[in-house]
Short mmCIF file of C-alpha atoms and ligand atoms in Angstrom, two decimals:
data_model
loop_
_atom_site.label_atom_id
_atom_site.label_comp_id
_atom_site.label_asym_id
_atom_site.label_seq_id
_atom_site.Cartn_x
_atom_site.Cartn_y
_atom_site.Cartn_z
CA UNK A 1 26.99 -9.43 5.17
CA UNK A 2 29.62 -7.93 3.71
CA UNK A 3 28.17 -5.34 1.22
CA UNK A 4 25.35 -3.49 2.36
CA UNK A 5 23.92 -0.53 -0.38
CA UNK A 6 20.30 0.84 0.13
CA UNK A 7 18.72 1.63 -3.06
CA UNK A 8 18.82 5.16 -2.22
CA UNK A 9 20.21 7.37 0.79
CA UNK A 10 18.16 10.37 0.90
CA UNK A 11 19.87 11.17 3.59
CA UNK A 12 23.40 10.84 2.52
CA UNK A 13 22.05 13.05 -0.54
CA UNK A 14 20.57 15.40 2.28
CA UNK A 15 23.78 15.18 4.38
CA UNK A 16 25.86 16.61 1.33
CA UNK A 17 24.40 19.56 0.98
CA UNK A 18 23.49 19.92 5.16
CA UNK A 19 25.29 23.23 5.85
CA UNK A 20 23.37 24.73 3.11
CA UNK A 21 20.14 23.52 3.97
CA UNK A 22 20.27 24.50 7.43
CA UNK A 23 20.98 28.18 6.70
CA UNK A 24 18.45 28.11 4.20
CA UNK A 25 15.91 26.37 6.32
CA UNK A 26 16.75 28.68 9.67
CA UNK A 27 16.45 31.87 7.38
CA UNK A 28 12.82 30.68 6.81
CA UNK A 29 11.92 29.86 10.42
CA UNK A 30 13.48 33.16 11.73
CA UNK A 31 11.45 35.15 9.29
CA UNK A 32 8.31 34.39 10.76
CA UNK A 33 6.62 34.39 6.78
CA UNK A 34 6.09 30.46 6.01
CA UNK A 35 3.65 30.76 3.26
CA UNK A 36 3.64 32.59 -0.27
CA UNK A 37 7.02 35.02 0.44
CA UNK A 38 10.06 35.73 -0.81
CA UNK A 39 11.38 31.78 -0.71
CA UNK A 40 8.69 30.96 -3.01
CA UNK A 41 9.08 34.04 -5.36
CA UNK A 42 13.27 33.06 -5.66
CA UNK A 43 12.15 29.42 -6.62
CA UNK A 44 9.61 30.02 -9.20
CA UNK A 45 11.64 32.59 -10.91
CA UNK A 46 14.55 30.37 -10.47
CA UNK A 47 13.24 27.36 -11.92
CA UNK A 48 11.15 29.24 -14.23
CA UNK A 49 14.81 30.18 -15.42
CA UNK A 50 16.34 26.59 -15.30
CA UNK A 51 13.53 24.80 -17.38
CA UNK A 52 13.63 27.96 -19.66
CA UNK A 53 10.10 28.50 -19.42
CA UNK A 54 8.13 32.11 -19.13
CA UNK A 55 6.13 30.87 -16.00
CA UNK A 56 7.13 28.18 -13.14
CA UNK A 57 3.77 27.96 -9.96
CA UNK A 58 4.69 26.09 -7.25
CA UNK A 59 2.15 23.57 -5.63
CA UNK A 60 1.96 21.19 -3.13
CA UNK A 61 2.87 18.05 -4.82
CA UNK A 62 3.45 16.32 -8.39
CA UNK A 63 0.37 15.08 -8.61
CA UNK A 64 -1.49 18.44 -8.21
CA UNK A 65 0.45 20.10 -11.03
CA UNK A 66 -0.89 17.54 -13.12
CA UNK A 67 -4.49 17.98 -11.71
CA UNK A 68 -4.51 21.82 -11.82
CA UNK A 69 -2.91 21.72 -15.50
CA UNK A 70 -5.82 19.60 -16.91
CA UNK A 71 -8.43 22.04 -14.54
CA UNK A 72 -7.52 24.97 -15.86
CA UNK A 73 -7.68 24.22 -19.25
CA UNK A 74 -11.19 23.03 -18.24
CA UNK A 75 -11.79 26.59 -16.27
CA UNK A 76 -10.48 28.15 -19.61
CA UNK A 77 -12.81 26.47 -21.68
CA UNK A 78 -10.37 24.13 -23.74
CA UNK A 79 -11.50 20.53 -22.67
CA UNK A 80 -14.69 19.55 -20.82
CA UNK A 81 -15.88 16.21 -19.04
CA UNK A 82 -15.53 13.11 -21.04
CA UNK A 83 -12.93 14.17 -23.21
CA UNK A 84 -9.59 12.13 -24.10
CA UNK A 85 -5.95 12.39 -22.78
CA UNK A 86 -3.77 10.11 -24.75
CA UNK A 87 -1.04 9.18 -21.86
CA UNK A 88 1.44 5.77 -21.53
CA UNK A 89 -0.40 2.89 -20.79
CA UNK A 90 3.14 2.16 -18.17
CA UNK A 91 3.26 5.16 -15.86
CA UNK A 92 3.22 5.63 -12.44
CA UNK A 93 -0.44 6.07 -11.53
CA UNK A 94 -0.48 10.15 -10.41
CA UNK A 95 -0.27 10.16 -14.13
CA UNK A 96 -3.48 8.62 -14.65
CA UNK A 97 -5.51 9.75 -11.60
CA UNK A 98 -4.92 13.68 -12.76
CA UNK A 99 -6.72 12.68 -16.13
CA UNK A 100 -9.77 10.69 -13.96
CA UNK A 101 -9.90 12.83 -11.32
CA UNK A 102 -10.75 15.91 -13.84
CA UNK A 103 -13.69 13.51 -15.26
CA UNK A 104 -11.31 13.11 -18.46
CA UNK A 105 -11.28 9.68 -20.08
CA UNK A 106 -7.09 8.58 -20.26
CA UNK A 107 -6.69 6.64 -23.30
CA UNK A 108 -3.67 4.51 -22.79
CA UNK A 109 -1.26 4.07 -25.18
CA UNK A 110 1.48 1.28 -25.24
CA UNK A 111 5.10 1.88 -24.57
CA UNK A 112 7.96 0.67 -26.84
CA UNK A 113 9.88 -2.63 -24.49
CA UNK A 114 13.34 -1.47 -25.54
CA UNK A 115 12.65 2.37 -25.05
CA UNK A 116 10.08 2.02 -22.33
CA UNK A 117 8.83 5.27 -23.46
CA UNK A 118 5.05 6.00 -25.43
CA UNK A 119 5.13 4.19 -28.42
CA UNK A 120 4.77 7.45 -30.90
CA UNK A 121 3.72 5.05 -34.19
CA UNK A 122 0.56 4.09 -32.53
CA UNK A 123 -0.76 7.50 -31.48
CA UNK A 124 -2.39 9.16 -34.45
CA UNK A 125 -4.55 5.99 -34.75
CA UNK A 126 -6.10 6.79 -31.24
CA UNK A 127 -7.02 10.38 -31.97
CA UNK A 128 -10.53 11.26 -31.72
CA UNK A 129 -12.88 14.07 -32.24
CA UNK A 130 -12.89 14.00 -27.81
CA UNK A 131 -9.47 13.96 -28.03
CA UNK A 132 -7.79 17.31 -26.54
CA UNK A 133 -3.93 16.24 -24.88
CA UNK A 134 -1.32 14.19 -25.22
CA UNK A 135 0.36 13.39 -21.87
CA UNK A 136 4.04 12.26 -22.04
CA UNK A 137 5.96 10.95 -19.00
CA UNK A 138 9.72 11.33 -19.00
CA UNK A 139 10.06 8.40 -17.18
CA UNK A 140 13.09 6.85 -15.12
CA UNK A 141 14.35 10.15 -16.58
CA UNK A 142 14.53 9.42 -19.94
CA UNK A 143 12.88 12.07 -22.66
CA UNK A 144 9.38 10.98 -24.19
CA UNK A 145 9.33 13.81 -26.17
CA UNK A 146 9.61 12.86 -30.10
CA UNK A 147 9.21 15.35 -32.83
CA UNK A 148 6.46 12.82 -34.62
CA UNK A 149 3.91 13.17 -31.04
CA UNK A 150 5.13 17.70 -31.54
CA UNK A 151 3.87 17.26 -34.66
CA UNK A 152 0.52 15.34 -34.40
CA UNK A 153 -0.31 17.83 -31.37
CA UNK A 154 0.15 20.67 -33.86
CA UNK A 155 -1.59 18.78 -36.75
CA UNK A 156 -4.63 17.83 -34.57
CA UNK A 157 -4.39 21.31 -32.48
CA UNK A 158 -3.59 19.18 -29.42
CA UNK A 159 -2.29 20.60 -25.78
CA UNK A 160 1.07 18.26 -25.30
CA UNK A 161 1.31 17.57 -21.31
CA UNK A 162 4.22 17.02 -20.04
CA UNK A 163 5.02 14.65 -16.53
CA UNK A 164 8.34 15.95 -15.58
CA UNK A 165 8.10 13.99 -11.89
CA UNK A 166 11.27 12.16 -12.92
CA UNK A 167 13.10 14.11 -15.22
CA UNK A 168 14.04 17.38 -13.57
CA UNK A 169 17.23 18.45 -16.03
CA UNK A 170 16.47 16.33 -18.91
CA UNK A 171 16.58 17.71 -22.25
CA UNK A 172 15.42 17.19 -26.01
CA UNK A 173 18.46 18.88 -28.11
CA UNK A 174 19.02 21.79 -26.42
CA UNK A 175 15.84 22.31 -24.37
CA UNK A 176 14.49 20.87 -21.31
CA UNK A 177 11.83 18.97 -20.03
CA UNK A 178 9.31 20.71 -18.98
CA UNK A 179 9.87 23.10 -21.87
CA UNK A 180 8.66 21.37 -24.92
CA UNK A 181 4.64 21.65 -24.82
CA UNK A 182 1.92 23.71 -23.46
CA UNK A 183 2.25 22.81 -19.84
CA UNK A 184 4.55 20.38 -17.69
CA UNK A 185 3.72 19.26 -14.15
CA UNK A 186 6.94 18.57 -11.87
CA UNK A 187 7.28 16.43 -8.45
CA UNK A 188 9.88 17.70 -5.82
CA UNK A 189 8.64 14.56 -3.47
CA UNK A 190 11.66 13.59 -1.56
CA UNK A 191 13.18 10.50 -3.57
CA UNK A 192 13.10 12.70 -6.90
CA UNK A 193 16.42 13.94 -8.72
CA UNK A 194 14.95 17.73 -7.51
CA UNK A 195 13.83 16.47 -4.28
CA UNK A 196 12.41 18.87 -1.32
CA UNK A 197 12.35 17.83 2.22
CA UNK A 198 8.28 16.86 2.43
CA UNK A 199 6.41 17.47 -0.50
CA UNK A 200 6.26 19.85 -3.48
CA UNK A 201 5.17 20.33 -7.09
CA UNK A 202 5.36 22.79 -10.02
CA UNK A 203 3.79 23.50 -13.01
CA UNK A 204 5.46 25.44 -15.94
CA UNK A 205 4.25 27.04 -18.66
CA UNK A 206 4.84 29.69 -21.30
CA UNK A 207 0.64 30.31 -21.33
CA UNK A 208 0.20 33.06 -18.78
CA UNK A 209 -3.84 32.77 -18.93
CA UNK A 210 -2.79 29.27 -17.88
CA UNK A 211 -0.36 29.81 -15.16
CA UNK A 212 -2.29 32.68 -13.90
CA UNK A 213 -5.48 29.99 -13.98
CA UNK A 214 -3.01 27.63 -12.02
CA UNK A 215 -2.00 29.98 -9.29
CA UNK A 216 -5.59 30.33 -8.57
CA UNK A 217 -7.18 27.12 -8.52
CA UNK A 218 -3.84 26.15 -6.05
CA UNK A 219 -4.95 28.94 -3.58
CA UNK A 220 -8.38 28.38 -2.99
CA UNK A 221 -9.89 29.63 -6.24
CA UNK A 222 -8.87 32.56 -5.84
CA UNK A 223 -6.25 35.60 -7.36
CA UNK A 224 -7.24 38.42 -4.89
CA UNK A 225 -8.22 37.77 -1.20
CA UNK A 226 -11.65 36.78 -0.19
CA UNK A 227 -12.43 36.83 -3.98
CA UNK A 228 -12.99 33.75 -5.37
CA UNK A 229 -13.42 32.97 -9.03
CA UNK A 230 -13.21 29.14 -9.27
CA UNK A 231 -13.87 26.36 -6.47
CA UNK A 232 -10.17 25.71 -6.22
CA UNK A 233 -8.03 23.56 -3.30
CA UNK A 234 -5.01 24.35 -0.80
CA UNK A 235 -2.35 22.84 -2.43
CA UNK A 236 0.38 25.73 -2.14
CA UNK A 237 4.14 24.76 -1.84
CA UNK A 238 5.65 26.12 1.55
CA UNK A 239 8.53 28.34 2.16
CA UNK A 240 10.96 26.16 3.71
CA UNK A 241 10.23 23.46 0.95
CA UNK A 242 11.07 26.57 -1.46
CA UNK A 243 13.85 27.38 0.36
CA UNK A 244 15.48 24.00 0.08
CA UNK A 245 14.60 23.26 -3.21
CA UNK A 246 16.65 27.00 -3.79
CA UNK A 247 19.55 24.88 -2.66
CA UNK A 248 18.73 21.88 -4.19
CA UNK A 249 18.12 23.05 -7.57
CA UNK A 250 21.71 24.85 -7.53
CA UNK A 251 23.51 21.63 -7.49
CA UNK A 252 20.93 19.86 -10.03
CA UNK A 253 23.32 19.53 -12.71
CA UNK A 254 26.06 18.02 -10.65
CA UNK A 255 23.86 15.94 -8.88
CA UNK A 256 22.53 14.54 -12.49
CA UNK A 257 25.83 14.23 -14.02
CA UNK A 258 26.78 11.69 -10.93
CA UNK A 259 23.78 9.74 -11.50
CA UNK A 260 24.83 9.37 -15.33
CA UNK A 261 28.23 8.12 -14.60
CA UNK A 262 26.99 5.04 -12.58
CA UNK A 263 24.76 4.83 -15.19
CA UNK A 264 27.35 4.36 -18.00
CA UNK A 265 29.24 2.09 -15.37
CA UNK A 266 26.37 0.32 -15.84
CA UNK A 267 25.83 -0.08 -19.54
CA UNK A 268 29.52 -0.69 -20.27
CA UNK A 269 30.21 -3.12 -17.93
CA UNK A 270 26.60 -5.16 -17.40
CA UNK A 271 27.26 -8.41 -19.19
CA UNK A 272 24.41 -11.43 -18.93
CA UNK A 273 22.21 -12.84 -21.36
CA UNK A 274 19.81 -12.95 -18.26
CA UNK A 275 19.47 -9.26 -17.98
CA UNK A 276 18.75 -6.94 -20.49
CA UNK A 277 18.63 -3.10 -20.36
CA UNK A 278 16.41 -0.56 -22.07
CA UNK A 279 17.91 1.81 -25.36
CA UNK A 280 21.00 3.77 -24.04
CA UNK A 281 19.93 7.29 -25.11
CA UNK A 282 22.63 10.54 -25.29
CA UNK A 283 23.65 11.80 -21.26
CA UNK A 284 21.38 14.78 -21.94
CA UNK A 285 18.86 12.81 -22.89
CA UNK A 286 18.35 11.12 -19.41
CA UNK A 287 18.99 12.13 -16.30
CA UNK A 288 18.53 8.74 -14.72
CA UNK A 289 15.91 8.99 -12.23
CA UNK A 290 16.09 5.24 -12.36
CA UNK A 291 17.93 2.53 -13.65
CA UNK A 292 15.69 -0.12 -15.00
CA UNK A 293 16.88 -3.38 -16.16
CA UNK A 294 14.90 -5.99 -17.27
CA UNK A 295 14.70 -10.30 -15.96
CA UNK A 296 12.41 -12.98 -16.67
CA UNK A 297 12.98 -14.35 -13.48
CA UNK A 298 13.12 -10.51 -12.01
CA UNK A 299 12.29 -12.07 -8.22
CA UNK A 300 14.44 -14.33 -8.40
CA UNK A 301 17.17 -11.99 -9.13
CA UNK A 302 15.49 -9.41 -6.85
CA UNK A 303 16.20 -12.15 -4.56
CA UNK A 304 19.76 -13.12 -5.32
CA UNK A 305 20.47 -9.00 -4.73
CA UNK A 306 18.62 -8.86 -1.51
CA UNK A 307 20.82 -11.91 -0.12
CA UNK A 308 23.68 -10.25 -1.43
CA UNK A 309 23.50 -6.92 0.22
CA UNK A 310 21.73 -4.77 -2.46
CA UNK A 311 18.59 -3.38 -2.71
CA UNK A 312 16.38 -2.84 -5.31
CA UNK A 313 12.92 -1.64 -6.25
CA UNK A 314 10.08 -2.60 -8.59
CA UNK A 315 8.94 0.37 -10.73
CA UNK A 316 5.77 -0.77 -10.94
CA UNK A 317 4.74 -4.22 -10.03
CA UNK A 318 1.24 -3.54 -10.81
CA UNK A 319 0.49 -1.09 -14.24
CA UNK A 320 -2.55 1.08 -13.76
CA UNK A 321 -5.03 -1.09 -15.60
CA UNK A 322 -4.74 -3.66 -13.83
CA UNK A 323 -5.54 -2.05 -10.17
CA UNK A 324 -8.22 -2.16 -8.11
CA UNK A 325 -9.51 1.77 -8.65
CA UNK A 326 -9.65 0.87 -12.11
CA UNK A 327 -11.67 -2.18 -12.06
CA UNK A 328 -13.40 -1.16 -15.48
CA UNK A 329 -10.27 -1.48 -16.88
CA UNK A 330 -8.89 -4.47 -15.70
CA UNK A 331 -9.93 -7.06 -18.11
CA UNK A 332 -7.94 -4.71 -21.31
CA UNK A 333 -4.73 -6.32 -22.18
CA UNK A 334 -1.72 -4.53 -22.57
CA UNK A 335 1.04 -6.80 -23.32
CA UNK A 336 3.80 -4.75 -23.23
CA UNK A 337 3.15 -2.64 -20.50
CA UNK A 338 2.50 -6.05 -18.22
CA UNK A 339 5.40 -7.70 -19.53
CA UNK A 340 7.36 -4.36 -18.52
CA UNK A 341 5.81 -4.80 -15.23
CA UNK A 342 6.55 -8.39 -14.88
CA UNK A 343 10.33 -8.04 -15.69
CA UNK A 344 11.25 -4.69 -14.64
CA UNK A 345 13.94 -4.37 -11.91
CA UNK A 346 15.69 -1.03 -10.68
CA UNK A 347 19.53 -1.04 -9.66
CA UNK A 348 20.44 1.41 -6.86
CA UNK A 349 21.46 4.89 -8.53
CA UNK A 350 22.03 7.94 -6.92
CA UNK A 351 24.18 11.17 -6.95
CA UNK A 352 25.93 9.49 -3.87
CA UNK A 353 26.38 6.46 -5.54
CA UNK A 354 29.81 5.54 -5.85
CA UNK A 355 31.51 4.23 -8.76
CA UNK A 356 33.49 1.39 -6.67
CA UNK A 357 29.55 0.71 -5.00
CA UNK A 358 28.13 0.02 -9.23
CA UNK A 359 31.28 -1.80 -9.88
CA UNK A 360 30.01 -4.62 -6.69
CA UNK A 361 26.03 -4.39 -8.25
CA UNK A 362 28.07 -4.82 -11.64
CA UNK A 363 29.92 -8.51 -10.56
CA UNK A 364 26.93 -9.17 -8.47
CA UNK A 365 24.71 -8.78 -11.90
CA UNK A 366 26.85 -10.64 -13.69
CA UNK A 367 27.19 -13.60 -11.72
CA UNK A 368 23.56 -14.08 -11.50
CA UNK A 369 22.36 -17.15 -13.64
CA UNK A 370 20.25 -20.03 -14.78
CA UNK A 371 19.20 -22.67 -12.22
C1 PLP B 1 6.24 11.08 -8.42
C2 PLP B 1 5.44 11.13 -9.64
C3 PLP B 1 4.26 11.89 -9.73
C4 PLP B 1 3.57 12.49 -8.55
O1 PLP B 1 4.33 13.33 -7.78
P1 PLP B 1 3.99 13.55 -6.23
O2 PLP B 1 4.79 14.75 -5.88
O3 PLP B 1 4.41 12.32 -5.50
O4 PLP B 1 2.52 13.79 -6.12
C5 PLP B 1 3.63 11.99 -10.96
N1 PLP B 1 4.11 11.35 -12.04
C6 PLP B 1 5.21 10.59 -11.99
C7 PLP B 1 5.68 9.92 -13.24
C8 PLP B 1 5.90 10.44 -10.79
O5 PLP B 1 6.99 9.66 -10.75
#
């Protein structure tokens, strides 16, 4: 074959910044302090900084930010079993599993096809008297965030979530993701546009009762040794995942802005009535954790890409409702979020990407067609 382009090289994005990442990662082993030091201090002040938020906690992984954020408002006495999270009925399940694992109910909420994010119009019409958070996902990067779902949170005194997993850098006008409610939950697992080297989470905040509630339930339950105020977890973030995402996070920006100009090779030069591709929003607006495109016959041209030397990725073949740890909720239809996840197809894009690599997915793209 004569072009051959994973969907994503995390270790050609690894190899860039090696030197870096080395001395960071050998300063960590020689210090002989692996958990809760200095590495962690740097990185939660540092991203604290970055997202522009009073508070960053690290945690283990993505999907315990999201857990611990809904907990501790339980602990602090704002929601309490059986009460509603209104969250896209189209996101990756982590999303979901936070809200069922606290015994919350998710109410899902359909996403707009052209947008792909939380359709805002329908929200206010699922608000109930249980109903305590909205949950937005910024996801494949783009920014859920809409000043009609900021207001309706304010009108119906609601905490706005926010799932940052795939939008590390992303803004709304001038301020980030991550920034724009009460609480966001972020995911340094490997493949993300902040990505650590095993994995990592983060939850920011400009509530200090909350962070403070956060930092506890992550470390057993507890804010002073051996004294334990809530039956908390382990689910710290280490100091050599810190120390890389120290590095990491200094070469976000760049890293993003490469990912956006594949993406705009993309837009500008995708041409086939086959494929179609979601709203092109602002560069700040996106940070393109993905690149979604969209085929009725999306195998086929899954296919057709395979043979050809590309590879791609299905993000998500199967929408939450419709698995197997959800059985109750299997029988709802969702038409919009399964015809997302019937068509849905994601192009290679990475900040190693290369423009010359988009322009061969480009003519491969375009010569896909009808049999
Ligand atoms: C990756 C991801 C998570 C979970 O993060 P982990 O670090 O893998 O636990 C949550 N939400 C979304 C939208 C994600 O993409």
């Amino acid at each position: 074959m004569l072009f051959m382009l994973p969907f994503l090289s995390i270790k050609s994005i690894t190899a860039k910044y090696a030197d870096e990442i080395h001395e960071a990662v050998s300063r960590v082993v020689d210090s002989g302090w692996y958990l809760q030091g200095q590495e962690n201090a740097a990185f939660e002040r540092n991203y604290a900084e970055y997202i522009d938020t009073k508070h960053c906690v690290g945690v283990a992984n993505g999907l315990d930010a999201l857990v611990w954020i809904l907990r501790a408002y339980k602990e602090l006495g704002v929601m309490q079993d059986g009460d509603e999270v209104i969250v896209p009925a189209n996101t990756y399940i982590a999303s979901i599993l936070a809200i069922t694992e606290n015994h919350l109910v998710p109410v899902l909420v359909e996403p707009r096809y052209d947008t792909l994010e939380m359709d805002d119009t329908l929200v206010e019409a699922k608000i109930t008297d249980k109903t305590k958070a909205v949950m937005i996902v910024h996801l494949y990067g783009r920014c859920a965030y809409s000043d009609r779902i900021g207001e309706l949170c304010k009108k119906y005194r609601l905490k706005l979530i926010e799932d940052n997993a795939q939008a590390h850098g992303c803004r709304f006008n001038e301020r980030k993701t991550g920034s724009l409610g009460d609480a966001a939950g972020h995911s340094f697992y490997p493949g993300k546009n902040l990505g650590a080297m095993g994995d990592g989470g983060a939850v920011t905040t400009n509530d200090g009762e909350l962070a403070e509630c956060v930092r506890s339930l992550a470390n057993y339950g507890s804010a002073k040794k051996y004294v334990f105020k809530y039956c908390g977890r382990n689910s710290r973030l280490d100091e050599i995942q810190a120390a890389v995402l120290n590095v990491k996070l200094r070469h976000l920006d760049s890293d993003n802005r490469s990912r956006q100009q594949v993406a705009a090779y993309y837009y500008d030069h995708i041409k086939n009535p086959l494929v179609a591709m979601p709203s092109r929003l602002p560069d700040k607006n996106n940070v393109y954790h993905l690149f979604p495109v969209f085929c009725k016959r999306r195998d086929d041209l899954q296919q057709y890409l395979t043979d050809n030397g590309v590879q791609t990725l299905i993000h998500y073949p199967i929408p939450p409702h419709k698995q197997e740890c959800y059985k109750e909720w299997n029988g709802i239809s969702l038409p919009i979020t399964e015809k997302i996840h019937d068509e849905e197809l994601s192009l290679p894009i990475s900040p190693v990407m290369t423009i010359d690599e988009a322009k061969q997915v480009v003519e491969l793209v375009n010569r896909f067609e009808n049999k």
